Coordinates of C-alpha atoms and ligand atoms in Angstrom, one line a residue:
X1 CA 0.0 0.0 0.0
X2 CA 1.1 3.5 -0.7
X3 CA 2.7 5.6 2.0
X4 CA 0.2 8.1 3.2
X5 CA -3.5 7.4 3.5
X6 CA -4.3 11.1 3.8
X7 CA -2.5 11.8 0.5
X8 CA -4.1 9.0 -1.2
X9 CA -7.5 10.4 -0.5
X10 CA -6.3 14.0 -0.9
X11 CA -7.4 15.2 2.5
X12 CA -5.7 17.0 5.4
X13 CA -4.5 15.2 8.5
X14 CA -7.4 16.7 10.5
X15 CA -10.1 16.0 8.0
X16 CA -13.5 15.1 9.4
X17 CA -15.3 11.9 8.6
X18 CA -17.6 13.8 6.2
X19 CA -14.7 15.1 4.2
X20 CA -13.0 11.7 4.0
X21 CA -16.3 10.2 2.9
X22 CA -16.8 12.8 0.2
X23 CA -13.2 12.4 -1.1
X24 CA -13.5 8.7 -1.1
X25 CA -16.8 8.8 -3.0
X26 CA -15.4 10.8 -5.9
X27 CA -12.2 8.8 -6.1
X28 CA -14.0 5.5 -5.9
X29 CA -16.3 6.6 -8.8
X30 CA -13.2 7.6 -10.8
X31 CA -11.3 4.3 -10.3
X32 CA -14.0 1.8 -10.0
X33 CA -12.9 -1.4 -12.0
X34 CA -16.2 -1.5 -13.8
X35 CA -15.3 1.7 -15.7
X36 CA -12.1 0.1 -17.0
X37 CA -13.6 -3.1 -18.4
X38 CA -12.9 -2.0 -22.0
X39 CA -9.5 -0.6 -21.3
X40 CA -6.1 -2.2 -21.8
X41 CA -4.8 -4.7 -19.3
X42 CA -2.2 -2.3 -18.0
X43 CA -4.8 0.4 -17.4
X44 CA -7.1 -2.0 -15.8
X45 CA -4.4 -3.2 -13.5
X46 CA -3.4 0.3 -12.6
X47 CA -7.0 1.3 -11.8
X48 CA -7.5 -1.8 -9.8
X49 CA -4.4 -1.0 -7.7
X50 CA -5.5 2.6 -7.2
X51 CA -9.0 1.4 -6.3
X52 CA -7.6 -0.9 -3.7
X53 CA -5.4 1.8 -2.3
X54 CA -8.3 4.2 -2.0
X55 CA -10.5 1.6 -0.3
X56 CA -7.8 0.7 2.2
X57 CA -7.1 4.3 3.1
X58 CA -10.8 5.0 3.5
X59 CA -11.2 1.9 5.7
X60 CA -8.4 2.9 8.0
X61 CA -9.3 6.6 8.3
X62 CA -12.9 6.0 9.0
X63 CA -12.2 3.6 11.8
X64 CA -11.5 5.8 14.9
X65 CA -9.2 3.1 16.5
X66 CA -7.3 2.4 13.3
X67 CA -7.0 6.1 12.5
X68 CA -5.6 6.8 16.0
X69 CA -3.1 4.0 15.7
X70 CA -2.1 5.1 12.2
X71 CA -1.6 8.7 13.3
X72 CA 0.5 7.5 16.2
X73 CA 2.5 4.7 14.8
X74 CA 2.1 5.1 11.0
X75 CA 0.4 1.7 11.0
X76 CA -3.2 0.8 11.6
X77 CA -2.3 -2.6 13.1
X78 CA -5.4 -3.8 14.9
X79 CA -6.8 -7.1 15.9
X80 CA -7.9 -9.0 12.9
X81 CA -9.0 -12.5 12.4
X82 CA -10.2 -14.0 9.3
X83 CA -11.7 -17.3 8.1
X84 CA -12.9 -18.3 11.5
X85 CA -15.7 -20.9 11.8
X86 CA -19.1 -19.6 11.2
X87 CA -18.2 -16.2 9.8
X88 CA -20.5 -14.8 7.1
X89 CA -21.0 -11.6 5.2
X90 CA -23.6 -9.6 7.1
X91 CA -23.2 -6.2 5.7
X92 CA -20.9 -3.5 4.4
X93 CA -19.8 -0.3 6.1
X94 CA -19.4 3.1 4.5
X95 CA -20.2 3.3 0.9
X96 CA -23.2 1.0 0.7
X97 CA -25.2 4.0 -0.7
X98 CA -23.0 4.2 -3.7
X99 CA -22.3 0.6 -4.6
X100 CA -25.0 -1.4 -2.9
X101 CA -26.2 -2.6 -6.3
X102 CA -22.8 -4.2 -6.9
X103 CA -22.6 -5.9 -3.6
X104 CA -26.2 -7.0 -3.1
X105 CA -25.5 -10.3 -4.7
X106 CA -23.1 -11.2 -1.9
X107 CA -26.1 -11.8 0.3
X108 CA -26.1 -12.7 4.0
X109 CA -25.5 -16.0 5.6
X110 CA -26.1 -16.1 9.3
X111 CA -24.9 -18.7 11.6
X112 CA -27.3 -20.6 13.9
X113 CA -27.7 -19.1 17.3
X114 CA -25.6 -21.3 19.7
X115 CA -27.9 -20.3 22.6
X116 CA -31.2 -21.5 21.0
X117 CA -32.8 -24.6 22.6
X118 CA -31.7 -27.7 20.8
X119 CA -33.2 -31.1 20.9
X120 CA -30.8 -33.9 21.9
X121 CA -29.7 -36.4 19.4
X122 CA -31.5 -39.7 19.0
X123 CA -29.7 -42.9 19.8
X124 CA -30.0 -45.9 17.5
X125 CA -29.8 -49.3 19.1
X126 CA -29.9 -52.6 17.2
X127 CA -31.0 -55.9 18.6
X128 CA -31.1 -59.3 16.9
X129 CA -33.6 -61.8 18.0
X130 CA -34.4 -65.4 16.9
X131 CA -37.4 -66.3 15.0
X132 CA -39.0 -68.0 18.0
X133 CA -38.3 -64.9 20.1
X134 CA -40.2 -62.9 17.5
X135 CA -43.1 -65.4 17.8
X136 CA -43.4 -65.3 21.6
X137 CA -42.0 -61.8 22.3
X138 CA -38.9 -61.4 24.4
X139 CA -37.3 -59.1 27.0
X140 CA -33.9 -57.7 26.3
X141 CA -31.7 -55.4 28.4
X142 CA -29.8 -53.2 26.1
X143 CA -26.7 -51.3 27.3
X144 CA -26.0 -47.9 25.8
X145 CA -24.4 -44.6 26.6
X146 CA -26.2 -41.3 26.5
X147 CA -25.4 -37.7 27.2
X148 CA -27.1 -36.4 30.3
X149 CA -27.2 -33.0 32.0
X150 CA -24.5 -33.0 34.7
X151 CA -26.3 -33.2 38.0
X152 CA -23.4 -31.6 39.9
X153 CA -23.6 -28.3 38.2
X154 CA -27.1 -28.6 36.7
X155 CA -25.7 -28.2 33.2
X156 CA -24.1 -24.8 33.8
X157 CA -20.6 -26.2 33.6
X158 CA -19.6 -23.9 36.5
X159 CA -18.4 -25.3 39.8
X160 CA -20.9 -25.3 42.6
X161 CA -21.1 -21.8 44.2
X162 CA -19.3 -20.1 41.3
X163 CA -21.1 -18.1 38.6
X164 CA -20.3 -17.8 34.9
X165 CA -19.3 -14.3 34.0
X166 CA -20.4 -12.3 31.0
X167 CA -17.9 -12.6 28.2
X168 CA -16.0 -9.3 27.9
X169 CA -15.0 -9.8 24.3
X170 CA -18.5 -10.0 23.0
X171 CA -20.3 -8.3 25.9
X172 CA -22.4 -11.5 26.4
X173 CA -23.9 -11.5 22.9
X174 CA -21.9 -14.4 21.7
X175 CA -21.0 -12.8 18.4
X176 CA -18.3 -10.4 17.4
X177 CA -18.2 -8.1 14.4
X178 CA -15.0 -8.2 12.5
X179 CA -14.0 -5.6 9.9
X180 CA -12.1 -7.1 7.0
X181 CA -10.6 -5.6 3.9
X182 CA -11.6 -6.7 0.5
X183 CA -11.0 -5.5 -3.0
X184 CA -14.0 -3.3 -2.9
X185 CA -13.5 -1.9 0.6
X186 CA -14.5 -2.8 4.1
X187 CA -16.7 -5.7 4.9
X188 CA -18.1 -6.3 8.4
X189 CA -18.5 -10.0 9.2
X190 CA -20.3 -11.3 12.2
X191 CA -18.8 -14.5 13.7
X192 CA -19.1 -16.6 16.8
X193 CA -17.1 -15.1 19.6
X194 CA -13.9 -17.1 19.9
X195 CA -13.6 -16.5 23.6
X196 CA -16.9 -17.9 24.7
X197 CA -17.7 -20.0 21.6
X198 CA -21.0 -18.1 21.3
X199 CA -22.3 -18.8 24.7
X200 CA -21.9 -15.2 25.9
X201 CA -20.6 -16.5 29.2
X202 CA -17.1 -17.5 30.5
X203 CA -16.8 -20.1 33.1
X204 CA -13.8 -19.4 35.4
X205 CA -14.3 -22.1 37.9
X206 CA -15.1 -25.3 36.0
X207 CA -17.3 -28.1 37.3
X208 CA -14.9 -31.1 37.7
X209 CA -17.5 -33.7 36.9
X210 CA -18.3 -32.5 33.4
X211 CA -15.1 -30.5 32.7
X212 CA -17.3 -27.4 32.1
X213 CA -19.4 -28.9 29.3
X214 CA -22.5 -29.3 31.5
X215 CA -23.0 -32.8 30.2
X216 CA -21.7 -36.3 31.2
X217 CA -21.8 -39.5 29.3
X218 CA -23.7 -42.1 31.3
X219 CA -23.9 -45.9 30.9
X220 CA -27.6 -46.9 30.9
X221 CA -29.6 -50.0 30.4
X222 CA -32.8 -49.9 28.4
X223 CA -35.3 -52.5 29.5
X224 CA -36.8 -53.4 26.2
X225 CA -39.9 -55.5 25.8
X226 CA -40.1 -56.8 22.3
X227 CA -43.7 -57.8 21.7
X228 CA -44.9 -60.9 20.1
X229 CA -45.2 -60.7 16.3
X230 CA -42.3 -58.2 15.9
X231 CA -41.0 -58.3 12.3
X232 CA -37.6 -57.9 10.9
X233 CA -36.4 -54.3 10.4
X234 CA -39.1 -52.8 12.6
X235 CA -38.1 -49.9 14.9
X236 CA -39.5 -49.2 18.4
X237 CA -39.2 -45.7 19.7
X238 CA -38.7 -44.7 23.3
X239 CA -39.5 -41.1 23.4
X240 CA -37.3 -38.7 25.3
X241 CA -34.9 -41.4 26.4
X242 CA -32.0 -40.3 24.1
X243 CA -29.3 -37.7 24.6
X244 CA -30.1 -34.6 26.6
X245 CA -31.0 -31.4 24.8
X246 CA -29.1 -28.1 25.0
X247 CA -30.2 -24.8 26.3
X248 CA -33.4 -26.3 27.7
X249 CA -34.3 -28.2 24.6
X250 CA -36.0 -31.6 24.9
X251 CA -34.1 -34.9 25.0
X252 CA -33.9 -37.1 21.8
X253 CA -35.4 -40.5 21.4
X254 CA -34.0 -44.0 21.5
X255 CA -34.8 -46.0 18.4
X256 CA -34.5 -49.8 18.7
X257 CA -34.2 -51.5 15.4
X258 CA -35.1 -55.1 15.6
X259 CA -33.5 -57.7 13.4
X260 CA -35.1 -61.1 13.3
X261 CA -32.7 -63.9 12.3
X262 CA -33.9 -66.1 9.6
X263 CA -35.1 -69.6 10.4
X264 CA -34.3 -72.7 8.2
X265 CA -38.0 -73.8 8.1
X266 CA -40.3 -70.9 8.6
X267 CA -40.6 -68.1 6.1
X268 CA -42.6 -65.1 7.0
X269 CA -44.7 -62.9 4.6
X270 CA -46.7 -60.2 6.4
X271 CA -48.3 -62.2 9.2
X272 CA -48.5 -65.5 7.4
X273 CA -45.9 -68.3 7.7
X274 CA -44.8 -70.6 4.9
X275 CA -43.2 -74.0 5.2
X276 CA -42.4 -76.8 2.8
X277 CA -43.2 -80.2 4.3
X278 CA -42.1 -83.7 3.0
X279 CA -44.8 -86.4 3.4
X280 CA -44.6 -90.1 2.9
X281 CA -45.5 -91.5 -0.5
X282 CA -48.1 -93.8 1.0
X283 CA -49.8 -91.1 3.0
X284 CA -49.9 -88.8 -0.1
X285 CA -51.5 -91.7 -1.9
X286 CA -53.9 -93.1 0.7
X287 CA -54.4 -90.0 2.8
X288 CA -53.6 -89.9 6.6
X289 CA -52.7 -87.8 9.5
X290 CA -49.4 -86.0 9.8
X291 CA -47.8 -83.8 12.5
X292 CA -47.4 -80.3 11.1
X293 CA -44.8 -78.4 13.0
X294 CA -46.0 -74.9 13.9
X295 CA -44.3 -72.3 16.1
X296 CA -46.8 -73.2 18.7
X297 CA -46.1 -76.9 18.7
X298 CA -47.2 -79.9 16.5
X299 CA -50.5 -79.7 14.8
X300 CA -52.4 -82.8 13.6
X301 CA -53.5 -82.5 10.0
X302 CA -55.4 -84.9 7.9
X303 CA -53.8 -85.2 4.5
X304 CA -56.4 -86.1 1.9
X305 CA -56.1 -89.1 -0.3
X306 CA -54.2 -88.5 -3.7
X307 CA -52.2 -85.5 -2.5
X308 CA -49.6 -84.3 -5.0
X309 CA -46.2 -82.6 -4.5
X310 CA -46.7 -78.8 -4.6
X311 CA -50.2 -78.9 -3.1
X312 CA -50.6 -76.2 -0.5
X313 CA -52.7 -76.6 2.7
X314 CA -53.6 -73.7 4.9
X315 CA -53.7 -74.0 8.7
X316 CA -55.7 -71.1 10.1
X317 CA -54.4 -69.1 13.0
X318 CA -50.9 -70.7 13.2
X319 CA -49.0 -67.8 11.7
X320 CA -47.6 -64.8 13.4
X321 CA -49.5 -62.7 15.9
X322 CA -50.6 -59.3 14.8
X323 CA -49.0 -56.6 16.8
X324 CA -51.3 -55.4 19.6
X325 CA -54.2 -57.5 18.4
X326 CA -55.3 -61.0 19.4
X327 CA -55.3 -62.0 15.8
X328 CA -52.9 -64.5 14.1
X329 CA -51.9 -65.0 10.5
X330 CA -52.1 -68.5 8.9
X331 CA -49.6 -71.2 8.2
X332 CA -49.2 -72.4 4.6
X333 CA -47.9 -75.9 4.1
X334 CA -46.5 -76.8 0.7
X335 CA -46.4 -80.6 0.4
X336 CA -43.5 -82.5 -1.1
X337 CA -44.1 -86.2 -1.7
X338 CA -41.1 -88.3 -0.8
X339 CA -40.0 -91.1 -3.0
X340 CA -38.8 -93.9 -0.8
X341 CA -35.2 -95.1 -1.4
X342 CA -33.2 -98.2 -0.5
X343 CA -36.1 -100.6 -1.0
X344 CA -35.7 -104.3 -0.2
X345 CA -36.1 -106.9 -2.9
X346 CA -39.5 -107.8 -1.6
X347 CA -40.7 -104.2 -1.5
X348 CA -39.5 -103.7 -5.1
X349 CA -41.4 -106.7 -6.2
X350 CA -44.7 -105.7 -4.5
X351 CA -44.3 -102.2 -5.8
X352 CA -43.7 -103.5 -9.3
X353 CA -46.9 -105.6 -9.1
X354 CA -48.7 -102.6 -7.9
X355 CA -47.4 -100.4 -10.7
X356 CA -48.6 -102.9 -13.4
X357 CA -52.1 -102.6 -11.9
X358 CA -52.2 -98.8 -12.4
X359 CA -54.4 -97.5 -15.2
X360 CA -53.6 -94.2 -17.0
X361 CA -56.8 -92.7 -15.5
X362 CA -55.2 -93.1 -12.1
X363 CA -52.3 -90.9 -13.0
X364 CA -54.1 -88.1 -14.7
X365 CA -51.3 -85.6 -14.7
X366 CA -49.0 -88.0 -16.6
X367 CA -51.6 -88.5 -19.3
X368 CA -52.2 -84.7 -19.5
X369 CA -48.5 -84.1 -19.8
X370 CA -48.1 -86.3 -22.9
X371 CA -51.3 -84.9 -24.4
X372 CA -49.9 -81.4 -24.1
X373 CA -46.8 -82.5 -26.0
X374 CA -48.9 -83.4 -29.1
X375 CA -49.3 -81.1 -32.0
Ligands
LIG1 ZN1 -21.0 -30.2 35.7
LIG2 ZN1 -17.9 -13.9 23.9

C-alpha cells in the first residue's frame, strides 16, 4: 500500500469523517474497476491498484481506532482474524449507498444461534432376536451410553457456588463483528465469539464432573420388551430417552431397530408363515394324519387321499401374531411327496406288481403331460 492514507484520499490530517467520505466517493467513482472493463490490461491493473489503495485508506481513516493507531504509529495494526468458523457476510460499512447494487448479490449468511434450545440427538440401538423370540416376544436389556445433563452443576458447567461471567470480548452477545478488507473496501462480518464460543458467558471455575461442558456420558440400560409378532427391520421408539438437549431443549429418542434372524424352516410374509413339508408317498396316496410343526407346537393335520407334490394346505391361525391384536396369521404348508429309497427286494417286487395294476386314469397328470406335447 502507498505511503500516506491522507495523501491517497487527498485530505488533510485533521479531515473530518464527512470530508473523508466525500473524497472517497469521488475517487472510488473515478477508479472503479467497472469503468475500466474495456481498457487495456495495463490500465485495468493500474486502476485496480488505485482502487484498492483508496479503499484501504478509507477503511483505516474512517475507523477511529485504526486512524488513531495510524496517526500515532504510522500503521493501523489492529486485531484482525479471518476465516474463523461460522463467519459470514452480514453487511458493508461506509459506501453502501454508492455501490450497494454491486454488492447486493453477496447476500447474507447467518450462523445458527448457539444459545437457542436444541433437541438432543436420537440414539439408535440394534438388537437381533431369533425367529422364535419374535413369535413369543422377548425381553432384552440393552446397554447404551447417553449424554445427560451434569447433575453436579445442573448443566451450567460452572463449579458449585461459582457463577459464569459475561464474556467481555462480545459483551455477552456471543457474536463479534470483525472488519475485513476486500478489493471493494471494508466488509463487516459477524462471527461466533472465539472466547466464549458463542455462549456469551465465560466459566472461570469449571465443574470437575463435566469439565465445564454441562454434560456427562452415562452408561444406561434400556429395559426393552419386544412384543410378540415383531417383524424384521421394525423400529421401536422410546420417546425422550435419548441424549439430553441443549439450552433447555428436549431430549432425543431411543430407536431400537429389531433384526429377526432367519429360520431354516419358517418363512414369514406379512403375518403368514410358509413351510415346505415332506410327506410319505403312502400317506400322499392313501391319505392320513401328519404332524405339522407350527411355532406353537405340532398340529395334527389330515392329508387327503391323492395329495400331490406342490399342493398347499392352509392351517388357520398358526401364523404370526398381529402386533397389539389378538389375531394371528395363517400357516401355509406346501407338500413334497417323498419317493422312498433303498427298497428291499420284496418291497420292489410288490411295488412293481402294484405299478402294473395302475391304469392311466389313475395318474391323470402323466396322461395330460403327454397330451400337451402333441401337435
Ligand atoms: Zn458439571
Ligand atoms: Zn464472547
